[in-house]
mmCIF file of C-alpha atoms in Angstrom:
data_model
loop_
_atom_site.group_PDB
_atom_site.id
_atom_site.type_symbol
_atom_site.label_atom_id
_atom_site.label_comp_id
_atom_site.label_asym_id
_atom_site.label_seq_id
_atom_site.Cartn_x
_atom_site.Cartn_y
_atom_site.Cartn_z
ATOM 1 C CA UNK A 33 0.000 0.000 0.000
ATOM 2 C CA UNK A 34 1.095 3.786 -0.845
ATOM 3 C CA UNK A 35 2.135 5.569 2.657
ATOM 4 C CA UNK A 36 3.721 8.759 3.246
ATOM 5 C CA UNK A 37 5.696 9.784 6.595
ATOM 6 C CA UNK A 38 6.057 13.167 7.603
ATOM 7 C CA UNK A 39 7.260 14.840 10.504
ATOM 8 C CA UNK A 40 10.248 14.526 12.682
ATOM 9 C CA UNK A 41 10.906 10.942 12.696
ATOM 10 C CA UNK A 42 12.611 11.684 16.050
ATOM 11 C CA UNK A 43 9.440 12.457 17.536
ATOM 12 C CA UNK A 44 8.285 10.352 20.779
ATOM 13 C CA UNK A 45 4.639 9.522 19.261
ATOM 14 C CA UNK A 46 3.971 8.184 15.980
ATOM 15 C CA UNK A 47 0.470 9.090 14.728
ATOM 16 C CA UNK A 48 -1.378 7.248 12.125
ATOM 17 C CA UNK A 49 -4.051 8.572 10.039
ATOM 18 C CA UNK A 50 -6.856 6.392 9.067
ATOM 19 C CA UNK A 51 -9.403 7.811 6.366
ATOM 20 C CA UNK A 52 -12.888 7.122 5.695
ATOM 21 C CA UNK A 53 -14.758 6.007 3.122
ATOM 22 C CA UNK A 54 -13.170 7.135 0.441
ATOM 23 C CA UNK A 55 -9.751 5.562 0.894
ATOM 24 C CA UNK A 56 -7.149 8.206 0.781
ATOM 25 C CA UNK A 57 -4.058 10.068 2.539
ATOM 26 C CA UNK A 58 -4.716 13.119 0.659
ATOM 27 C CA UNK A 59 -7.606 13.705 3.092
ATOM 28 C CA UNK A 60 -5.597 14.026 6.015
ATOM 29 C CA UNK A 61 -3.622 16.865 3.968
ATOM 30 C CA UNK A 62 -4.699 19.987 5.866
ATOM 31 C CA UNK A 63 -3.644 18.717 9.070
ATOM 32 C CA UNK A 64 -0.086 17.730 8.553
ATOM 33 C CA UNK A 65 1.555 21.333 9.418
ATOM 34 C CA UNK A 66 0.422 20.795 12.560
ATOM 35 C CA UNK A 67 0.765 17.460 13.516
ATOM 36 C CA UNK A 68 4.495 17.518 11.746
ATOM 37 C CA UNK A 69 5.818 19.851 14.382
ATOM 38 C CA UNK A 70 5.194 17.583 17.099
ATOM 39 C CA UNK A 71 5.011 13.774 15.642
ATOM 40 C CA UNK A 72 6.199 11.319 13.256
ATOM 41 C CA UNK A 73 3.069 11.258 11.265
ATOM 42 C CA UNK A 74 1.796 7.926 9.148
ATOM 43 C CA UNK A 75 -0.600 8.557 5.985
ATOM 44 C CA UNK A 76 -1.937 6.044 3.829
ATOM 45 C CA UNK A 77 -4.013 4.744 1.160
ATOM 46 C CA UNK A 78 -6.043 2.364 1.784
ATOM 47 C CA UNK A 79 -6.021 -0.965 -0.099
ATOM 48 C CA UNK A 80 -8.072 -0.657 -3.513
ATOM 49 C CA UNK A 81 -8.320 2.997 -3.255
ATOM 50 C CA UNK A 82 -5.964 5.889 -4.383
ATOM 51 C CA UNK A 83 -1.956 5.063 -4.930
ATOM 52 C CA UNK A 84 -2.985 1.269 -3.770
ATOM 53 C CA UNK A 85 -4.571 -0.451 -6.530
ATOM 54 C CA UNK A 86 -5.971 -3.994 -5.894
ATOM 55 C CA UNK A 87 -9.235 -5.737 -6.644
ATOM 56 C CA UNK A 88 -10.755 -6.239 -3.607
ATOM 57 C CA UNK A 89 -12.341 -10.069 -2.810
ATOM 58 C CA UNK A 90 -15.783 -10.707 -2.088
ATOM 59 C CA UNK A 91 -16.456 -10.676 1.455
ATOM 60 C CA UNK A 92 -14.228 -7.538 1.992
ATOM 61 C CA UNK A 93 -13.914 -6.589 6.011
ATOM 62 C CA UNK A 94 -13.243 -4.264 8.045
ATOM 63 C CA UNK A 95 -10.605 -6.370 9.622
ATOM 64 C CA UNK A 96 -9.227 -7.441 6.690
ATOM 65 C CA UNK A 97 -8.601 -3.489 6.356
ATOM 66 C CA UNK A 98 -7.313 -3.674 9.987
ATOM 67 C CA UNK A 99 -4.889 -6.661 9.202
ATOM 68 C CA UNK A 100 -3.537 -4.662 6.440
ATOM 69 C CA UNK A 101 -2.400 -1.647 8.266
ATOM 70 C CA UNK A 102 -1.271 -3.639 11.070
ATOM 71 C CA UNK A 103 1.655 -5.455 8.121
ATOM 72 C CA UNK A 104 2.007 -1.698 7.078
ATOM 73 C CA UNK A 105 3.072 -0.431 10.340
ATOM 74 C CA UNK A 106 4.668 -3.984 11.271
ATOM 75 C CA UNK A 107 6.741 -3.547 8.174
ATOM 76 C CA UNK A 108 7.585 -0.423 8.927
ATOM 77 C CA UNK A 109 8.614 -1.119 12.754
ATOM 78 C CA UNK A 110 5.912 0.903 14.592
ATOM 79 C CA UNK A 111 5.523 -0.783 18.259
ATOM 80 C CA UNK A 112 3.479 2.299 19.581
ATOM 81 C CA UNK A 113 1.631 4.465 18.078
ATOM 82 C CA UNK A 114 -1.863 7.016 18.629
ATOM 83 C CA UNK A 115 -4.347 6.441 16.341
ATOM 84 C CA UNK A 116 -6.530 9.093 14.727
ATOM 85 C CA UNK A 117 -9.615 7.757 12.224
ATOM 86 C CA UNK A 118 -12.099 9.519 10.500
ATOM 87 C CA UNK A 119 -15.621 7.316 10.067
ATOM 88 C CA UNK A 120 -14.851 4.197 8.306
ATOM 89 C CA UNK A 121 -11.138 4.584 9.708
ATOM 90 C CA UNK A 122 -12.080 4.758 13.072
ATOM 91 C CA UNK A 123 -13.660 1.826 12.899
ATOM 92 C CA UNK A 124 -10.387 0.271 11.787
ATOM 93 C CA UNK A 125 -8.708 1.457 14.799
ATOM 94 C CA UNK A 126 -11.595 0.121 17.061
ATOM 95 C CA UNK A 127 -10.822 -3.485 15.395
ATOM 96 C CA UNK A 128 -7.559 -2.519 15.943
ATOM 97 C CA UNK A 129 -8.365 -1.970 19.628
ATOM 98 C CA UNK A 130 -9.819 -5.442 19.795
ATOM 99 C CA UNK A 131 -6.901 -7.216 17.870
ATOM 100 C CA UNK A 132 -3.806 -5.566 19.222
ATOM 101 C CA UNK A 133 -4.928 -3.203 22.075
ATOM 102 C CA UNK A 134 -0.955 -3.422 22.839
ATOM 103 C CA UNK A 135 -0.027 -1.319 19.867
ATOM 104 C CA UNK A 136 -2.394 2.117 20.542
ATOM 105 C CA UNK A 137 -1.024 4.989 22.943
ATOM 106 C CA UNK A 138 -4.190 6.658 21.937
ATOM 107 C CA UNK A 139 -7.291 6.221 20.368
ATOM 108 C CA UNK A 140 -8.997 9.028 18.347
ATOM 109 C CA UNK A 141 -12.860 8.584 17.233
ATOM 110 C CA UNK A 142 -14.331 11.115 14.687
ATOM 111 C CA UNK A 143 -17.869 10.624 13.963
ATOM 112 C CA UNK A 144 -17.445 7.016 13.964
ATOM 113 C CA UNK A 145 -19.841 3.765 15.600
ATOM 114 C CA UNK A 146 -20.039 0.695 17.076
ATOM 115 C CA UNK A 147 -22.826 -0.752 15.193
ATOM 116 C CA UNK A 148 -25.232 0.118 12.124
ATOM 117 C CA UNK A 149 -27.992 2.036 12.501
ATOM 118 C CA UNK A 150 -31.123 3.086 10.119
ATOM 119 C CA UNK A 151 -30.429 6.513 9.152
ATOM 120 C CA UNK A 152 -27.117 6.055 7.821
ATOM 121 C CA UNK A 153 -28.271 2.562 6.180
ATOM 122 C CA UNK A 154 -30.610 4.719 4.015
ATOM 123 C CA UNK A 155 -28.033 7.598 3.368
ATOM 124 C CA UNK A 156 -25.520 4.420 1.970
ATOM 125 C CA UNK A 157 -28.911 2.657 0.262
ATOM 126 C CA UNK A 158 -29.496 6.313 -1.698
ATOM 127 C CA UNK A 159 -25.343 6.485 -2.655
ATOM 128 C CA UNK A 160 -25.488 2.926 -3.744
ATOM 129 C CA UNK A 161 -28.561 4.067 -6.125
ATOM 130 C CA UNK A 162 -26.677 7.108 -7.373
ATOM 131 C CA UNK A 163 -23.312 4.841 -8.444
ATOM 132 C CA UNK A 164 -24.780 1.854 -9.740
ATOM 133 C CA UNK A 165 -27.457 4.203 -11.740
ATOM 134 C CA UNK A 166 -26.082 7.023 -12.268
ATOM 135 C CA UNK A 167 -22.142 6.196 -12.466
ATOM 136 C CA UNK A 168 -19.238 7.380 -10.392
ATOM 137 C CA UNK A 169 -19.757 10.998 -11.708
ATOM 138 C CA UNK A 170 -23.133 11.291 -9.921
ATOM 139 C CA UNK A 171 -21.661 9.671 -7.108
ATOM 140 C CA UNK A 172 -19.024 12.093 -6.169
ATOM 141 C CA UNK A 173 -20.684 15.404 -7.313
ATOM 142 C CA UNK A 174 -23.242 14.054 -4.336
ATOM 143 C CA UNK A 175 -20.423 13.591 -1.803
ATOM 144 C CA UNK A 176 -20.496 16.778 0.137
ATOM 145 C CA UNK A 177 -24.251 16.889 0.580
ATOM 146 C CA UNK A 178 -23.278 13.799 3.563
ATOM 147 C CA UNK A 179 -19.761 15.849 4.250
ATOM 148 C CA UNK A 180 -20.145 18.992 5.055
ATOM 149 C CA UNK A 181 -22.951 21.872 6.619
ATOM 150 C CA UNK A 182 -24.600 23.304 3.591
ATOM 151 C CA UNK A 183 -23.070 27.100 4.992
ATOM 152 C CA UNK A 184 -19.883 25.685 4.791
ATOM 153 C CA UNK A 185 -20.761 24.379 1.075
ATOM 154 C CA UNK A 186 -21.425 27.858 0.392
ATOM 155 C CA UNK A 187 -18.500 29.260 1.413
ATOM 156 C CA UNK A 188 -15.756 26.849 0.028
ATOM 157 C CA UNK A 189 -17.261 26.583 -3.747
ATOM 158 C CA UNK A 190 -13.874 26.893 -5.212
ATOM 159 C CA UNK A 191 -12.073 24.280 -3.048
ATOM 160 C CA UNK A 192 -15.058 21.958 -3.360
ATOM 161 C CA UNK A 193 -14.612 22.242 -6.880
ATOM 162 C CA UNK A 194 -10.862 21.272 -7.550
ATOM 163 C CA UNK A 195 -11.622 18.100 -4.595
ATOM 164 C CA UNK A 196 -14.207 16.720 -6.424
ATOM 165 C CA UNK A 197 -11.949 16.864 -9.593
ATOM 166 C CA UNK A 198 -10.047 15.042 -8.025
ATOM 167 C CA UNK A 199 -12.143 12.650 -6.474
ATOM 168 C CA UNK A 200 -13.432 11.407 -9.878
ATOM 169 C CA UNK A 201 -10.291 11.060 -11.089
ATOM 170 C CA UNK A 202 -9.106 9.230 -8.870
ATOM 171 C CA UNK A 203 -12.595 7.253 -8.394
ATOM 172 C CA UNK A 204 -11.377 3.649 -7.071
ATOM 173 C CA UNK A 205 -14.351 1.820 -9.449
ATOM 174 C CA UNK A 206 -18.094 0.436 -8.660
ATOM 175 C CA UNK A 207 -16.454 -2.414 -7.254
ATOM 176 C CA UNK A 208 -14.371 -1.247 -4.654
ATOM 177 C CA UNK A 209 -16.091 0.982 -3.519
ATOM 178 C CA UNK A 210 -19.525 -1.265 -3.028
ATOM 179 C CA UNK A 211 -17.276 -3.366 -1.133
ATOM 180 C CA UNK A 212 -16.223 -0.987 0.971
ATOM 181 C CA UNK A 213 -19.629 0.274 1.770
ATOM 182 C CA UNK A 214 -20.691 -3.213 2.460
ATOM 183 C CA UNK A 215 -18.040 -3.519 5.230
ATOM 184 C CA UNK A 216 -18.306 -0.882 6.747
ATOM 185 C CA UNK A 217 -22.358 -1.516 7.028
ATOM 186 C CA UNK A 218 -21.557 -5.235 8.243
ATOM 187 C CA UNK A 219 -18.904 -3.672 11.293
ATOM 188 C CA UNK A 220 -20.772 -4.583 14.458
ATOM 189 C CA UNK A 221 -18.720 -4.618 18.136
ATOM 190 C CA UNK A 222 -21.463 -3.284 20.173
ATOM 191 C CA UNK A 223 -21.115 -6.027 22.603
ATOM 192 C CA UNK A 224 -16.937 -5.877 22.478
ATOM 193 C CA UNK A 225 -16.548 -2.234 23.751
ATOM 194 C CA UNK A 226 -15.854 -2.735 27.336
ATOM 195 C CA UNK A 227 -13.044 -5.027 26.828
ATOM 196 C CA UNK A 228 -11.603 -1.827 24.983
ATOM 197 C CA UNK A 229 -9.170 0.000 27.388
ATOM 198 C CA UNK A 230 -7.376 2.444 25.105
ATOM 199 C CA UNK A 231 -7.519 5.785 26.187
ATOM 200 C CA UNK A 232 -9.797 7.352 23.367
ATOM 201 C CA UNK A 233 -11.053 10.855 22.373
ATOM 202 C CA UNK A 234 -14.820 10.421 20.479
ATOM 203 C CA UNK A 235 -15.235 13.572 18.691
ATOM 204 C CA UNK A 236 -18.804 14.321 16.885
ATOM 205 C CA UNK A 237 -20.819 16.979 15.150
ATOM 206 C CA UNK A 238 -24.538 17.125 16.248
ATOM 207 C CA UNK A 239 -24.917 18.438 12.310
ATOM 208 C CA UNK A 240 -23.371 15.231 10.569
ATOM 209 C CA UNK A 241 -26.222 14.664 8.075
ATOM 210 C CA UNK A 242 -24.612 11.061 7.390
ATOM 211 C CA UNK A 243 -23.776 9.453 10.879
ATOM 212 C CA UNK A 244 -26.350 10.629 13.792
ATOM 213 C CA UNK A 245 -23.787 12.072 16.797
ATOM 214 C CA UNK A 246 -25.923 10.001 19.330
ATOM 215 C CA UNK A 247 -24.169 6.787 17.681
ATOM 216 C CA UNK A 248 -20.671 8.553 19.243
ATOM 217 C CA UNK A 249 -22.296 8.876 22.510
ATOM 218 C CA UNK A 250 -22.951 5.390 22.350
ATOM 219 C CA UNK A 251 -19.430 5.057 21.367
ATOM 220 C CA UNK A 252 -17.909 6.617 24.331
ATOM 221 C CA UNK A 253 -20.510 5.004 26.877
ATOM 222 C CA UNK A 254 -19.626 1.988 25.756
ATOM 223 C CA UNK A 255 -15.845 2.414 25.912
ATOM 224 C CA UNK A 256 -14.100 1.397 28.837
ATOM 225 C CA UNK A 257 -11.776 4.729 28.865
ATOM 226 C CA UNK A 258 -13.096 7.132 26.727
ATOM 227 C CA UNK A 259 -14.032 10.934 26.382
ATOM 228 C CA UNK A 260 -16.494 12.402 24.287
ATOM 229 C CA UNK A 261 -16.158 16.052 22.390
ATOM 230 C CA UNK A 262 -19.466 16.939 20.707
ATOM 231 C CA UNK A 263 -19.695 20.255 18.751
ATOM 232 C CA UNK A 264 -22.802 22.160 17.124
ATOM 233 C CA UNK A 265 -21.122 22.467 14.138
ATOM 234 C CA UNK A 266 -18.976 20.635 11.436
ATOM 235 C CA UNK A 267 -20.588 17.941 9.579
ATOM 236 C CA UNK A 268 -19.626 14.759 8.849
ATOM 237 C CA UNK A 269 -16.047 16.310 8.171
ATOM 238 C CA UNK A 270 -15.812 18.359 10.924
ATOM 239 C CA UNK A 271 -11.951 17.866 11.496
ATOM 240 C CA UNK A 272 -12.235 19.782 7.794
ATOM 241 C CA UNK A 273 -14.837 22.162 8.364
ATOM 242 C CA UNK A 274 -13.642 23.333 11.975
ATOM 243 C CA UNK A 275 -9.659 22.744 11.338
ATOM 244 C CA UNK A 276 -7.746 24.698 13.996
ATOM 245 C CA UNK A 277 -10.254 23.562 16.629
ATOM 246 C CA UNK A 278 -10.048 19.988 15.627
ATOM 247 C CA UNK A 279 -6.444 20.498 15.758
ATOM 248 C CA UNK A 280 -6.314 21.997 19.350
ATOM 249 C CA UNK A 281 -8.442 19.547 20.373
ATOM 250 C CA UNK A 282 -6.455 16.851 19.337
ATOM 251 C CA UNK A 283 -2.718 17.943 20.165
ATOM 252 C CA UNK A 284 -4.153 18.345 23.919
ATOM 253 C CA UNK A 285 -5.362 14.875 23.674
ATOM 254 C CA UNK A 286 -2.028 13.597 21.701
ATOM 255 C CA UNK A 287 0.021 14.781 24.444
ATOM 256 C CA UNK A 288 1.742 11.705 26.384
ATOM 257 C CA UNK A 289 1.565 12.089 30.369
ATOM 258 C CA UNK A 290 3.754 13.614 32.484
#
């Protein structure tokens, strides 16, 4: 798989960045100023999306997308590490949790879940319509309507413009991408969150228009050792849409004790 490091790789904390549905480093992008200062910092693309071509099987998981990174960062040497996933990603670092709790300092949650739950099954049943009807083109033009606050839309025409450009042309296929969806609809560890100890931030927007902020409330009552960080605004991207908040939020969390 593609990866990129960045930062001072004689930094105390590795972080690793874990993207969402979509599959890609580039999404992490905006954030790497700040987290380079401070941290060794680990972006990647995911398998079958992006710089990391592959066909993905039938039966595609969300821990076969957890095994993966784990032989990324196992190739690459990384013993410790905090964990920071977006949606689909943090639900790779939850399986992570469960599979090698050893490996995570820290355990960052945005927008994420622990289990399916109806209004997002009929946002994915409506994308699913729109890509196997309509073709990829349809598909990403209706990305940010589950992204990002319609205000924020507004504002960022230009830059919303020149991503999806680059979205479509760097659309990872029907395939893939169905598979992906059908993971991350199949991920389920309702019952396994207690036995999760990792010290974890759960960060929400009560405006996500794709993932309901009461399923990260769940989330963090569930977990074992967890805090939860719910804003007003920010959408389904809120690290995005509220950056240098996002950012202070997360440093302070980052931080190793004294």
């Amino acid at each position: 798989m593609h990866y990129e490091i960045h930062g001072n790789p004689e930094a105390t904390q590795t972080v690793v960045l874990c993207s969402g549905l979509g599959g890609a480093a580039g999404y992490w992008a905006p954030h790497l100023t700040a987290l380079s200062k401070t941290h060794r910092v680990i972006s990647y693309d995911q398998r079958g999306t992006g710089r990391s071509p592959a066909a993905l099987a039938e039966g595609y998981s969300i821990a076969d997308m957890a095994d993966e990174l784990l032989t990324l960062l196992d190739s690459l040497a990384v013993t410790h590490c905090a964990f920071v996933g977006h949606a689909l990603g943090g639900l790779v670092g939850l399986q992570i949790a469960l599979h090698r709790p050893a490996l995570l300092e820290r355990l960052v949650l945005i927008n994420a879940w622990a289990a399916p739950n109806a209004h997002s099954a009929r946002c994915f049943d409506t994308r699913i319509q729109l890509l196997t009807h309509c073709g990829a083109a349809a598909y990403v033009a209706a990305q940010p309507l589950f992204l990002y606050p319609p205000t924020w839309i507004v504002a960022n025409g230009e830059r919303l413009e020149a991503d999806l450009a680059h979205a479509l042309a760097h659309f990872p296929g029907e395939t893939n991408t169905l598979l992906r969806i059908a993971a991350l609809r199949a991920f389920d560890i309702s019952a396994q969150l207690g036995a999760i100890k990792v010290p974890t931030l759960v960060m929400a927007s009560r405006d996500d228009s794709l993932v309901p902020w009461t399923q990260s409330v769940q989330l963090a009552e569930g977990l074992a050792n967890a805090e939860l960080d719910v804003r007003d605004f920010g959408g389904h991207a809120c690290n995005l849409t509220e950056q240098t908040d996002f950012e202070t939020r997360l440093l302070a969390f980052l931080q190793p004790p004294v």
